[in-house]
Tab-separated table of C-alpha atoms in Angstrom:
chain	number	residue	atom	x	y	z
A	1	UNK	CA	36.785	105.590	67.473
A	2	UNK	CA	33.186	105.076	66.320
A	3	UNK	CA	30.535	107.418	67.712
A	4	UNK	CA	27.201	106.322	69.156
A	5	UNK	CA	24.769	105.440	66.386
A	6	UNK	CA	27.414	105.073	63.681
A	7	UNK	CA	27.446	102.063	61.378
A	8	UNK	CA	30.605	100.785	59.668
A	9	UNK	CA	30.256	98.569	56.584
A	10	UNK	CA	33.544	97.034	55.487
A	11	UNK	CA	35.082	94.425	53.206
A	12	UNK	CA	38.142	92.242	53.692
A	13	UNK	CA	39.699	89.052	52.353
A	14	UNK	CA	40.274	85.763	54.168
A	15	UNK	CA	43.234	83.936	52.574
A	16	UNK	CA	43.992	80.333	53.571
A	17	UNK	CA	46.689	78.131	52.064
A	18	UNK	CA	48.384	74.845	52.898
A	19	UNK	CA	51.182	72.725	51.448
A	20	UNK	CA	50.618	69.258	52.942
A	21	UNK	CA	50.113	67.092	49.820
A	22	UNK	CA	52.930	65.950	47.503
A	23	UNK	CA	50.576	65.769	44.506
A	24	UNK	CA	49.528	69.412	44.878
A	25	UNK	CA	52.158	71.740	46.330
A	26	UNK	CA	49.674	74.436	47.362
A	27	UNK	CA	45.949	74.539	48.058
A	28	UNK	CA	44.055	77.795	48.514
A	29	UNK	CA	40.787	78.889	50.072
A	30	UNK	CA	39.924	82.550	49.443
A	31	UNK	CA	36.837	84.213	50.927
A	32	UNK	CA	35.524	87.740	50.736
A	33	UNK	CA	34.547	88.886	54.220
A	34	UNK	CA	31.893	91.622	54.162
A	35	UNK	CA	31.074	92.819	57.649
A	36	UNK	CA	29.210	95.419	59.641
A	37	UNK	CA	29.612	97.080	63.033
A	38	UNK	CA	26.936	99.153	64.753
A	39	UNK	CA	27.995	101.239	67.750
A	40	UNK	CA	24.988	101.415	70.064
A	41	UNK	CA	26.633	103.830	72.513
A	42	UNK	CA	27.892	103.316	76.092
A	43	UNK	CA	30.433	100.755	74.799
A	44	UNK	CA	27.762	98.435	73.337
A	45	UNK	CA	28.387	97.078	69.837
A	46	UNK	CA	26.745	94.716	67.357
A	47	UNK	CA	29.051	93.120	64.770
A	48	UNK	CA	28.525	90.577	61.990
A	49	UNK	CA	30.566	89.057	59.186
A	50	UNK	CA	29.836	86.766	56.218
A	51	UNK	CA	32.214	84.433	54.361
A	52	UNK	CA	31.792	84.491	50.556
A	53	UNK	CA	33.993	81.845	48.837
A	54	UNK	CA	35.664	82.988	45.606
A	55	UNK	CA	38.263	80.199	45.239
A	56	UNK	CA	38.248	76.830	47.003
A	57	UNK	CA	40.699	73.906	46.962
A	58	UNK	CA	39.659	72.775	50.451
A	59	UNK	CA	36.541	70.796	49.506
A	60	UNK	CA	32.742	70.954	49.618
A	61	UNK	CA	32.576	71.896	53.303
A	62	UNK	CA	33.890	75.378	52.455
A	63	UNK	CA	31.956	76.118	49.268
A	64	UNK	CA	28.860	77.861	50.682
A	65	UNK	CA	28.217	81.469	51.595
A	66	UNK	CA	27.748	81.448	55.370
A	67	UNK	CA	27.595	83.621	58.440
A	68	UNK	CA	30.923	83.712	60.283
A	69	UNK	CA	30.180	86.031	63.225
A	70	UNK	CA	27.153	87.714	64.778
A	71	UNK	CA	28.077	89.186	68.167
A	72	UNK	CA	26.719	91.594	70.762
A	73	UNK	CA	29.475	92.953	73.018
A	74	UNK	CA	29.954	95.418	75.849
A	75	UNK	CA	33.119	96.965	77.350
A	76	UNK	CA	33.617	98.133	80.933
A	77	UNK	CA	36.465	100.251	82.337
A	78	UNK	CA	37.472	100.508	85.985
A	79	UNK	CA	39.844	103.426	86.317
A	80	UNK	CA	42.809	103.333	83.937
A	81	UNK	CA	44.017	99.822	84.769
A	82	UNK	CA	41.221	97.234	84.618
A	83	UNK	CA	39.311	96.548	81.395
A	84	UNK	CA	36.541	93.982	80.857
A	85	UNK	CA	34.640	92.882	77.766
A	86	UNK	CA	31.658	90.554	77.549
A	87	UNK	CA	30.399	89.058	74.271
A	88	UNK	CA	27.580	86.764	73.237
A	89	UNK	CA	26.535	85.268	69.912
A	90	UNK	CA	28.151	83.424	67.023
A	91	UNK	CA	31.957	83.563	67.139
A	92	UNK	CA	34.562	82.485	64.582
A	93	UNK	CA	35.703	78.831	64.301
A	94	UNK	CA	32.031	77.759	64.341
A	95	UNK	CA	31.507	78.422	68.055
A	96	UNK	CA	28.609	80.214	69.710
A	97	UNK	CA	27.957	81.157	73.296
A	98	UNK	CA	29.398	83.589	75.841
A	99	UNK	CA	32.872	85.045	76.248
A	100	UNK	CA	34.620	87.296	78.774
A	101	UNK	CA	37.967	89.078	78.389
A	102	UNK	CA	40.035	90.867	81.024
A	103	UNK	CA	43.090	93.112	80.707
A	104	UNK	CA	44.921	94.644	83.659
A	105	UNK	CA	47.823	97.083	83.239
A	106	UNK	CA	50.257	96.628	86.138
A	107	UNK	CA	52.598	99.392	84.925
A	108	UNK	CA	53.706	100.940	81.582
A	109	UNK	CA	55.571	97.779	80.547
A	110	UNK	CA	53.648	94.889	82.188
A	111	UNK	CA	50.036	93.770	81.777
A	112	UNK	CA	48.002	90.670	82.676
A	113	UNK	CA	45.255	89.184	80.528
A	114	UNK	CA	42.623	86.456	80.727
A	115	UNK	CA	39.837	85.077	78.562
A	116	UNK	CA	37.110	82.545	79.334
A	117	UNK	CA	34.325	81.156	77.187
A	118	UNK	CA	31.323	78.807	77.349
A	119	UNK	CA	30.451	77.684	73.838
A	120	UNK	CA	28.838	75.107	71.604
A	121	UNK	CA	29.347	74.108	67.981
A	122	UNK	CA	27.387	75.968	65.287
A	123	UNK	CA	27.990	75.515	61.556
A	124	UNK	CA	26.176	76.693	58.430
A	125	UNK	CA	28.615	75.068	55.990
A	126	UNK	CA	26.406	72.063	55.116
A	127	UNK	CA	23.083	73.238	56.488
A	128	UNK	CA	22.352	74.250	60.064
A	129	UNK	CA	24.167	72.120	62.652
A	130	UNK	CA	24.555	72.994	66.303
A	131	UNK	CA	25.247	71.498	69.707
A	132	UNK	CA	24.328	72.696	73.172
A	133	UNK	CA	26.952	74.907	74.844
A	134	UNK	CA	28.963	72.586	77.046
A	135	UNK	CA	32.590	73.424	76.285
A	136	UNK	CA	34.627	75.656	78.556
A	137	UNK	CA	37.760	77.466	77.412
A	138	UNK	CA	40.067	79.533	79.589
A	139	UNK	CA	43.363	81.301	78.890
A	140	UNK	CA	45.567	83.490	81.073
A	141	UNK	CA	48.894	85.165	80.499
A	142	UNK	CA	51.128	88.212	80.662
A	143	UNK	CA	52.317	90.887	78.228
A	144	UNK	CA	55.578	92.809	78.380
A	145	UNK	CA	55.927	95.935	76.229
A	146	UNK	CA	59.377	97.346	75.475
A	147	UNK	CA	58.348	100.937	74.803
A	148	UNK	CA	61.685	102.055	73.410
A	149	UNK	CA	61.484	99.509	70.565
A	150	UNK	CA	57.665	99.147	70.306
A	151	UNK	CA	58.106	95.420	70.857
A	152	UNK	CA	55.546	93.254	72.647
A	153	UNK	CA	56.321	89.915	74.307
A	154	UNK	CA	53.314	87.765	75.168
A	155	UNK	CA	52.779	84.374	76.797
A	156	UNK	CA	49.437	82.728	77.540
A	157	UNK	CA	48.210	79.241	78.217
A	158	UNK	CA	45.199	77.210	79.189
A	159	UNK	CA	42.412	75.212	77.555
A	160	UNK	CA	41.673	75.982	73.892
A	161	UNK	CA	38.490	75.463	71.854
A	162	UNK	CA	39.280	71.936	70.637
A	163	UNK	CA	39.839	70.800	74.251
A	164	UNK	CA	43.627	70.700	74.041
A	165	UNK	CA	45.796	72.242	76.750
A	166	UNK	CA	48.780	74.300	75.747
A	167	UNK	CA	50.836	77.472	75.818
A	168	UNK	CA	51.775	80.114	73.225
A	169	UNK	CA	54.742	82.503	73.403
A	170	UNK	CA	55.185	85.266	70.837
A	171	UNK	CA	57.102	88.428	70.135
A	172	UNK	CA	55.679	91.228	67.953
A	173	UNK	CA	57.514	94.279	66.630
A	174	UNK	CA	55.148	97.145	65.839
A	175	UNK	CA	56.003	99.488	62.958
A	176	UNK	CA	53.968	102.242	61.314
A	177	UNK	CA	50.820	100.536	59.963
A	178	UNK	CA	52.348	97.049	60.321
A	179	UNK	CA	53.266	94.491	63.001
A	180	UNK	CA	55.406	91.401	62.464
A	181	UNK	CA	56.398	88.650	64.847
A	182	UNK	CA	57.385	85.084	65.605
A	183	UNK	CA	55.635	82.581	67.854
A	184	UNK	CA	56.139	79.121	69.344
A	185	UNK	CA	53.446	76.929	70.854
A	186	UNK	CA	52.938	73.609	72.612
A	187	UNK	CA	49.761	71.524	72.752
A	188	UNK	CA	49.234	68.269	74.630
A	189	UNK	CA	47.478	66.977	71.482
A	190	UNK	CA	49.912	68.157	68.793
A	191	UNK	CA	53.226	68.807	70.596
A	192	UNK	CA	55.416	71.673	69.323
A	193	UNK	CA	54.709	74.109	66.514
A	194	UNK	CA	55.637	77.638	65.505
A	195	UNK	CA	55.680	80.200	62.748
A	196	UNK	CA	55.284	83.896	62.044
A	197	UNK	CA	52.540	86.531	62.010
A	198	UNK	CA	51.991	89.727	60.026
A	199	UNK	CA	49.277	92.310	60.727
A	200	UNK	CA	49.049	94.988	58.017
A	201	UNK	CA	46.667	97.919	58.499
A	202	UNK	CA	44.889	98.712	55.245
A	203	UNK	CA	44.700	102.250	53.776
A	204	UNK	CA	43.237	104.801	53.453
A	205	UNK	CA	44.605	105.982	56.781
A	206	UNK	CA	42.276	108.973	56.952
A	207	UNK	CA	38.674	108.259	57.930
A	208	UNK	CA	35.609	110.456	58.043
A	209	UNK	CA	32.791	110.275	60.558
A	210	UNK	CA	29.364	109.712	59.029
A	211	UNK	CA	26.246	107.926	60.239
A	212	UNK	CA	27.099	105.152	57.759
A	213	UNK	CA	30.762	104.599	56.860
A	214	UNK	CA	31.839	102.341	53.977
A	215	UNK	CA	35.490	101.307	54.060
A	216	UNK	CA	37.960	98.425	53.676
A	217	UNK	CA	38.498	96.121	56.645
A	218	UNK	CA	40.908	97.684	59.125
A	219	UNK	CA	43.616	95.059	58.633
A	220	UNK	CA	44.928	92.042	56.770
A	221	UNK	CA	46.273	89.401	59.141
A	222	UNK	CA	48.509	86.509	58.054
A	223	UNK	CA	49.515	83.598	60.295
A	224	UNK	CA	51.852	80.831	59.114
A	225	UNK	CA	52.508	77.665	61.097
A	226	UNK	CA	55.128	75.082	60.198
A	227	UNK	CA	52.981	71.998	60.808
A	228	UNK	CA	49.921	73.317	58.893
A	229	UNK	CA	47.872	72.376	61.964
A	230	UNK	CA	44.352	73.822	61.833
A	231	UNK	CA	43.233	72.769	65.324
A	232	UNK	CA	45.926	72.965	68.022
A	233	UNK	CA	46.094	76.065	70.266
A	234	UNK	CA	43.132	77.736	68.547
A	235	UNK	CA	40.857	80.359	70.070
A	236	UNK	CA	37.810	81.947	68.454
A	237	UNK	CA	37.451	85.678	67.678
A	238	UNK	CA	34.541	87.766	68.937
A	239	UNK	CA	35.150	90.706	66.577
A	240	UNK	CA	35.501	90.425	62.773
A	241	UNK	CA	38.520	92.784	62.829
A	242	UNK	CA	40.223	91.393	65.938
A	243	UNK	CA	44.028	91.258	65.701
A	244	UNK	CA	47.189	91.334	67.818
A	245	UNK	CA	48.084	94.928	66.935
A	246	UNK	CA	44.874	96.603	68.149
A	247	UNK	CA	43.950	94.253	70.993
A	248	UNK	CA	40.505	93.812	72.510
A	249	UNK	CA	39.627	97.285	73.786
A	250	UNK	CA	39.081	100.878	72.627
A	251	UNK	CA	42.550	102.382	72.118
A	252	UNK	CA	41.349	105.795	73.320
A	253	UNK	CA	40.741	104.318	76.783
A	254	UNK	CA	43.412	101.620	76.994
A	255	UNK	CA	46.646	103.616	76.688
A	256	UNK	CA	49.120	100.756	76.867
A	257	UNK	CA	51.375	98.916	74.436
A	258	UNK	CA	50.902	99.650	70.737
A	259	UNK	CA	47.943	101.909	71.641
A	260	UNK	CA	50.492	104.521	72.763
A	261	UNK	CA	51.867	104.765	69.201
A	262	UNK	CA	50.586	107.187	66.572
A	263	UNK	CA	47.101	106.008	65.516
A	264	UNK	CA	46.940	104.116	62.227
A	265	UNK	CA	43.727	105.914	61.252
A	266	UNK	CA	43.245	109.652	61.620
A	267	UNK	CA	39.666	110.824	61.817
A	268	UNK	CA	38.008	113.804	60.133
A	269	UNK	CA	34.654	115.374	60.805
A	270	UNK	CA	32.221	115.879	57.911
A	271	UNK	CA	28.884	117.573	57.540
A	272	UNK	CA	26.098	115.120	58.281
Protein backbone atom coordinates (compact mmCIF):
# COMPACT_ATOMS: atom_id res chain seq x y z
CA UNK A 1 0.00 0.00 0.00
CA UNK A 2 1.46 3.37 -1.02
CA UNK A 3 1.81 6.04 1.67
CA UNK A 4 0.69 9.64 1.31
CA UNK A 5 3.18 11.61 -0.77
CA UNK A 6 4.87 8.57 -2.30
CA UNK A 7 5.52 8.37 -6.03
CA UNK A 8 5.83 5.07 -7.91
CA UNK A 9 7.59 5.04 -11.29
CA UNK A 10 7.23 1.74 -13.12
CA UNK A 11 7.75 0.03 -16.46
CA UNK A 12 5.76 -2.72 -18.15
CA UNK A 13 5.19 -4.23 -21.58
CA UNK A 14 2.02 -4.22 -23.67
CA UNK A 15 2.02 -7.27 -25.99
CA UNK A 16 -0.61 -7.56 -28.73
CA UNK A 17 -0.80 -10.30 -31.35
CA UNK A 18 -3.33 -11.56 -33.87
CA UNK A 19 -3.56 -14.40 -36.39
CA UNK A 20 -6.31 -13.32 -38.80
CA UNK A 21 -4.47 -13.20 -42.16
CA UNK A 22 -3.50 -16.28 -44.20
CA UNK A 23 -0.51 -14.48 -45.75
CA UNK A 24 1.00 -13.67 -42.35
CA UNK A 25 0.28 -16.18 -39.59
CA UNK A 26 1.07 -13.77 -36.75
CA UNK A 27 1.22 -10.00 -36.38
CA UNK A 28 2.65 -8.31 -33.30
CA UNK A 29 2.41 -4.91 -31.65
CA UNK A 30 4.77 -4.46 -28.69
CA UNK A 31 4.81 -1.30 -26.57
CA UNK A 32 6.81 -0.32 -23.53
CA UNK A 33 4.48 1.17 -20.93
CA UNK A 34 6.27 3.55 -18.56
CA UNK A 35 3.92 4.87 -15.91
CA UNK A 36 3.71 6.85 -12.71
CA UNK A 37 1.42 6.92 -9.68
CA UNK A 38 1.36 9.69 -7.08
CA UNK A 39 -0.52 9.01 -3.85
CA UNK A 40 -1.88 12.36 -2.67
CA UNK A 41 -3.25 10.98 0.62
CA UNK A 42 -6.84 10.42 1.81
CA UNK A 43 -7.35 7.89 -1.03
CA UNK A 44 -6.61 10.44 -3.79
CA UNK A 45 -4.29 9.31 -6.59
CA UNK A 46 -2.87 10.67 -9.84
CA UNK A 47 -1.77 8.08 -12.42
CA UNK A 48 -0.39 8.31 -15.95
CA UNK A 49 0.98 5.93 -18.56
CA UNK A 50 2.68 6.30 -21.96
CA UNK A 51 2.80 3.82 -24.86
CA UNK A 52 6.22 3.57 -26.55
CA UNK A 53 6.11 1.31 -29.66
CA UNK A 54 9.12 -0.99 -30.10
CA UNK A 55 7.69 -3.39 -32.72
CA UNK A 56 4.64 -2.80 -34.91
CA UNK A 57 2.89 -4.99 -37.50
CA UNK A 58 -0.46 -3.27 -36.93
CA UNK A 59 0.07 -0.22 -39.16
CA UNK A 60 0.77 3.52 -39.01
CA UNK A 61 -1.99 4.25 -36.49
CA UNK A 62 0.07 2.54 -33.77
CA UNK A 63 3.55 3.83 -34.58
CA UNK A 64 3.69 6.98 -32.42
CA UNK A 65 4.64 7.49 -28.80
CA UNK A 66 1.43 8.61 -27.11
CA UNK A 67 -0.24 9.13 -23.77
CA UNK A 68 -2.45 6.18 -22.81
CA UNK A 69 -3.83 7.25 -19.42
CA UNK A 70 -3.85 10.36 -17.24
CA UNK A 71 -6.32 9.94 -14.38
CA UNK A 72 -7.24 11.54 -11.07
CA UNK A 73 -9.12 9.12 -8.80
CA UNK A 74 -10.58 8.96 -5.31
CA UNK A 75 -11.80 6.00 -3.21
CA UNK A 76 -14.49 6.05 -0.53
CA UNK A 77 -15.31 3.33 2.03
CA UNK A 78 -18.57 2.96 3.93
CA UNK A 79 -18.00 0.47 6.71
CA UNK A 80 -16.53 -2.85 5.57
CA UNK A 81 -19.07 -3.62 2.84
CA UNK A 82 -19.56 -0.70 0.44
CA UNK A 83 -16.70 0.66 -1.66
CA UNK A 84 -16.85 3.48 -4.22
CA UNK A 85 -14.29 4.89 -6.63
CA UNK A 86 -14.57 7.96 -8.84
CA UNK A 87 -12.15 8.74 -11.68
CA UNK A 88 -11.74 11.50 -14.23
CA UNK A 89 -9.31 12.06 -17.09
CA UNK A 90 -7.93 10.11 -20.03
CA UNK A 91 -8.69 6.38 -19.81
CA UNK A 92 -7.45 3.46 -21.90
CA UNK A 93 -9.06 2.57 -25.27
CA UNK A 94 -8.88 6.27 -26.25
CA UNK A 95 -11.72 7.38 -23.97
CA UNK A 96 -11.80 10.38 -21.65
CA UNK A 97 -14.38 11.57 -19.18
CA UNK A 98 -15.78 10.42 -15.84
CA UNK A 99 -16.15 6.97 -14.32
CA UNK A 100 -17.67 5.52 -11.15
CA UNK A 101 -17.18 2.03 -9.70
CA UNK A 102 -19.07 0.32 -6.88
CA UNK A 103 -18.36 -2.90 -4.99
CA UNK A 104 -20.60 -4.30 -2.26
CA UNK A 105 -19.69 -7.41 -0.25
CA UNK A 106 -22.89 -9.26 0.70
CA UNK A 107 -21.04 -11.98 2.63
CA UNK A 108 -17.64 -13.77 2.49
CA UNK A 109 -18.51 -15.54 -0.77
CA UNK A 110 -20.88 -13.14 -2.61
CA UNK A 111 -20.33 -9.58 -3.84
CA UNK A 112 -22.12 -7.19 -6.21
CA UNK A 113 -20.39 -4.76 -8.54
CA UNK A 114 -21.29 -1.93 -10.91
CA UNK A 115 -19.48 0.53 -13.16
CA UNK A 116 -20.78 3.54 -15.09
CA UNK A 117 -19.00 6.01 -17.34
CA UNK A 118 -19.62 9.16 -19.39
CA UNK A 119 -16.89 9.49 -22.00
CA UNK A 120 -15.80 10.88 -25.33
CA UNK A 121 -13.18 9.82 -27.86
CA UNK A 122 -9.62 11.13 -27.46
CA UNK A 123 -6.68 9.92 -29.56
CA UNK A 124 -3.08 11.06 -29.96
CA UNK A 125 -2.15 8.37 -32.49
CA UNK A 126 -2.32 10.61 -35.59
CA UNK A 127 -2.35 14.02 -33.95
CA UNK A 128 -4.87 15.29 -31.43
CA UNK A 129 -8.44 14.13 -32.12
CA UNK A 130 -11.30 14.32 -29.68
CA UNK A 131 -15.08 14.35 -29.45
CA UNK A 132 -17.39 15.77 -26.81
CA UNK A 133 -18.35 13.31 -24.05
CA UNK A 134 -21.70 11.91 -25.09
CA UNK A 135 -21.35 8.15 -24.65
CA UNK A 136 -22.72 6.37 -21.60
CA UNK A 137 -21.51 2.96 -20.48
CA UNK A 138 -22.92 0.92 -17.62
CA UNK A 139 -22.14 -2.58 -16.33
CA UNK A 140 -23.48 -4.53 -13.36
CA UNK A 141 -22.87 -8.02 -12.09
CA UNK A 142 -22.07 -10.42 -9.28
CA UNK A 143 -18.97 -12.22 -8.00
CA UNK A 144 -18.86 -15.54 -6.18
CA UNK A 145 -15.64 -16.51 -4.38
CA UNK A 146 -15.01 -20.13 -3.43
CA UNK A 147 -12.61 -19.52 -0.55
CA UNK A 148 -11.53 -23.13 -0.15
CA UNK A 149 -10.16 -23.23 -3.72
CA UNK A 150 -9.36 -19.50 -4.20
CA UNK A 151 -11.60 -19.55 -7.26
CA UNK A 152 -13.65 -16.55 -8.40
CA UNK A 153 -16.75 -16.76 -10.61
CA UNK A 154 -17.89 -13.50 -12.16
CA UNK A 155 -20.74 -12.42 -14.44
CA UNK A 156 -21.49 -8.89 -15.60
CA UNK A 157 -23.41 -7.29 -18.41
CA UNK A 158 -24.60 -4.01 -19.81
CA UNK A 159 -23.54 -1.41 -22.37
CA UNK A 160 -19.85 -1.38 -23.36
CA UNK A 161 -17.70 1.42 -24.79
CA UNK A 162 -18.38 0.71 -28.47
CA UNK A 163 -22.15 0.88 -27.83
CA UNK A 164 -22.73 -2.87 -27.97
CA UNK A 165 -24.82 -4.64 -25.34
CA UNK A 166 -23.59 -7.90 -23.93
CA UNK A 167 -22.62 -10.15 -21.05
CA UNK A 168 -19.34 -11.74 -19.87
CA UNK A 169 -18.99 -14.80 -17.63
CA UNK A 170 -15.60 -15.90 -16.34
CA UNK A 171 -13.93 -18.15 -13.82
CA UNK A 172 -10.49 -17.35 -12.34
CA UNK A 173 -8.32 -19.62 -10.21
CA UNK A 174 -5.88 -17.66 -8.05
CA UNK A 175 -2.48 -19.18 -7.27
CA UNK A 176 0.58 -17.69 -5.59
CA UNK A 177 1.60 -14.70 -7.76
CA UNK A 178 -0.58 -15.87 -10.68
CA UNK A 179 -4.24 -16.10 -11.73
CA UNK A 180 -5.57 -18.06 -14.70
CA UNK A 181 -9.08 -18.40 -16.05
CA UNK A 182 -11.53 -18.96 -18.86
CA UNK A 183 -14.29 -16.66 -20.08
CA UNK A 184 -17.24 -16.62 -22.48
CA UNK A 185 -19.03 -13.54 -23.77
CA UNK A 186 -21.96 -12.48 -25.93
CA UNK A 187 -22.41 -9.18 -27.75
CA UNK A 188 -25.41 -8.08 -29.80
CA UNK A 189 -22.91 -6.81 -32.41
CA UNK A 190 -20.50 -9.76 -32.55
CA UNK A 191 -22.41 -12.75 -31.12
CA UNK A 192 -20.43 -15.34 -29.12
CA UNK A 193 -16.75 -15.33 -28.24
CA UNK A 194 -14.46 -16.69 -25.55
CA UNK A 195 -10.91 -17.41 -24.53
CA UNK A 196 -8.56 -17.43 -21.57
CA UNK A 197 -6.82 -14.95 -19.27
CA UNK A 198 -3.55 -15.00 -17.34
CA UNK A 199 -2.48 -12.42 -14.75
CA UNK A 200 1.14 -12.87 -13.61
CA UNK A 201 2.49 -10.68 -10.81
CA UNK A 202 6.02 -9.57 -11.61
CA UNK A 203 8.93 -9.91 -9.13
CA UNK A 204 10.64 -8.73 -7.02
CA UNK A 205 8.01 -9.58 -4.44
CA UNK A 206 9.65 -7.49 -1.73
CA UNK A 207 9.16 -3.73 -1.96
CA UNK A 208 10.64 -0.87 0.01
CA UNK A 209 8.90 2.35 0.97
CA UNK A 210 10.64 5.49 -0.27
CA UNK A 211 9.38 8.90 -1.34
CA UNK A 212 10.13 7.84 -4.93
CA UNK A 213 9.96 4.13 -5.79
CA UNK A 214 11.26 2.74 -9.10
CA UNK A 215 10.02 -0.75 -9.95
CA UNK A 216 8.59 -3.02 -12.66
CA UNK A 217 4.86 -2.85 -13.35
CA UNK A 218 2.94 -4.90 -10.80
CA UNK A 219 1.67 -7.44 -13.33
CA UNK A 220 1.69 -8.82 -16.84
CA UNK A 221 -1.83 -9.52 -18.10
CA UNK A 222 -2.61 -11.68 -21.14
CA UNK A 223 -6.06 -12.05 -22.70
CA UNK A 224 -6.73 -14.34 -25.67
CA UNK A 225 -10.01 -14.39 -27.58
CA UNK A 226 -10.88 -16.92 -30.25
CA UNK A 227 -12.39 -14.47 -32.74
CA UNK A 228 -9.54 -11.90 -32.48
CA UNK A 229 -12.25 -9.28 -31.94
CA UNK A 230 -10.82 -5.96 -30.75
CA UNK A 231 -14.12 -4.17 -30.11
CA UNK A 232 -16.90 -6.35 -28.67
CA UNK A 233 -17.50 -6.36 -24.89
CA UNK A 234 -14.68 -3.89 -24.22
CA UNK A 235 -14.39 -1.59 -21.22
CA UNK A 236 -11.69 0.99 -20.58
CA UNK A 237 -9.26 0.92 -17.62
CA UNK A 238 -8.87 3.84 -15.22
CA UNK A 239 -5.60 2.60 -13.67
CA UNK A 240 -2.48 1.61 -15.65
CA UNK A 241 -2.04 -1.53 -13.49
CA UNK A 242 -5.70 -2.55 -13.29
CA UNK A 243 -6.29 -6.31 -13.48
CA UNK A 244 -8.70 -9.05 -12.41
CA UNK A 245 -6.49 -10.36 -9.60
CA UNK A 246 -6.18 -7.13 -7.59
CA UNK A 247 -9.54 -5.54 -8.40
CA UNK A 248 -10.40 -1.86 -8.14
CA UNK A 249 -9.79 -1.04 -4.48
CA UNK A 250 -7.05 -0.99 -1.81
CA UNK A 251 -6.60 -4.60 -0.67
CA UNK A 252 -5.88 -3.47 2.90
CA UNK A 253 -9.45 -2.15 3.16
CA UNK A 254 -11.36 -4.53 0.89
CA UNK A 255 -10.81 -7.91 2.56
CA UNK A 256 -12.73 -10.09 0.13
CA UNK A 257 -11.87 -12.58 -2.59
CA UNK A 258 -8.22 -12.82 -3.63
CA UNK A 259 -7.43 -9.94 -1.25
CA UNK A 260 -7.72 -12.44 1.62
CA UNK A 261 -4.76 -14.44 0.23
CA UNK A 262 -1.13 -13.83 1.17
CA UNK A 263 -0.08 -10.50 -0.40
CA UNK A 264 1.97 -10.77 -3.59
CA UNK A 265 4.25 -7.93 -2.47
CA UNK A 266 5.70 -7.68 1.02
CA UNK A 267 6.74 -4.22 2.11
CA UNK A 268 9.86 -3.12 3.97
CA UNK A 269 10.63 0.17 5.64
CA UNK A 270 13.84 2.01 4.74
CA UNK A 271 15.57 5.09 6.04
CA UNK A 272 14.35 8.14 4.16
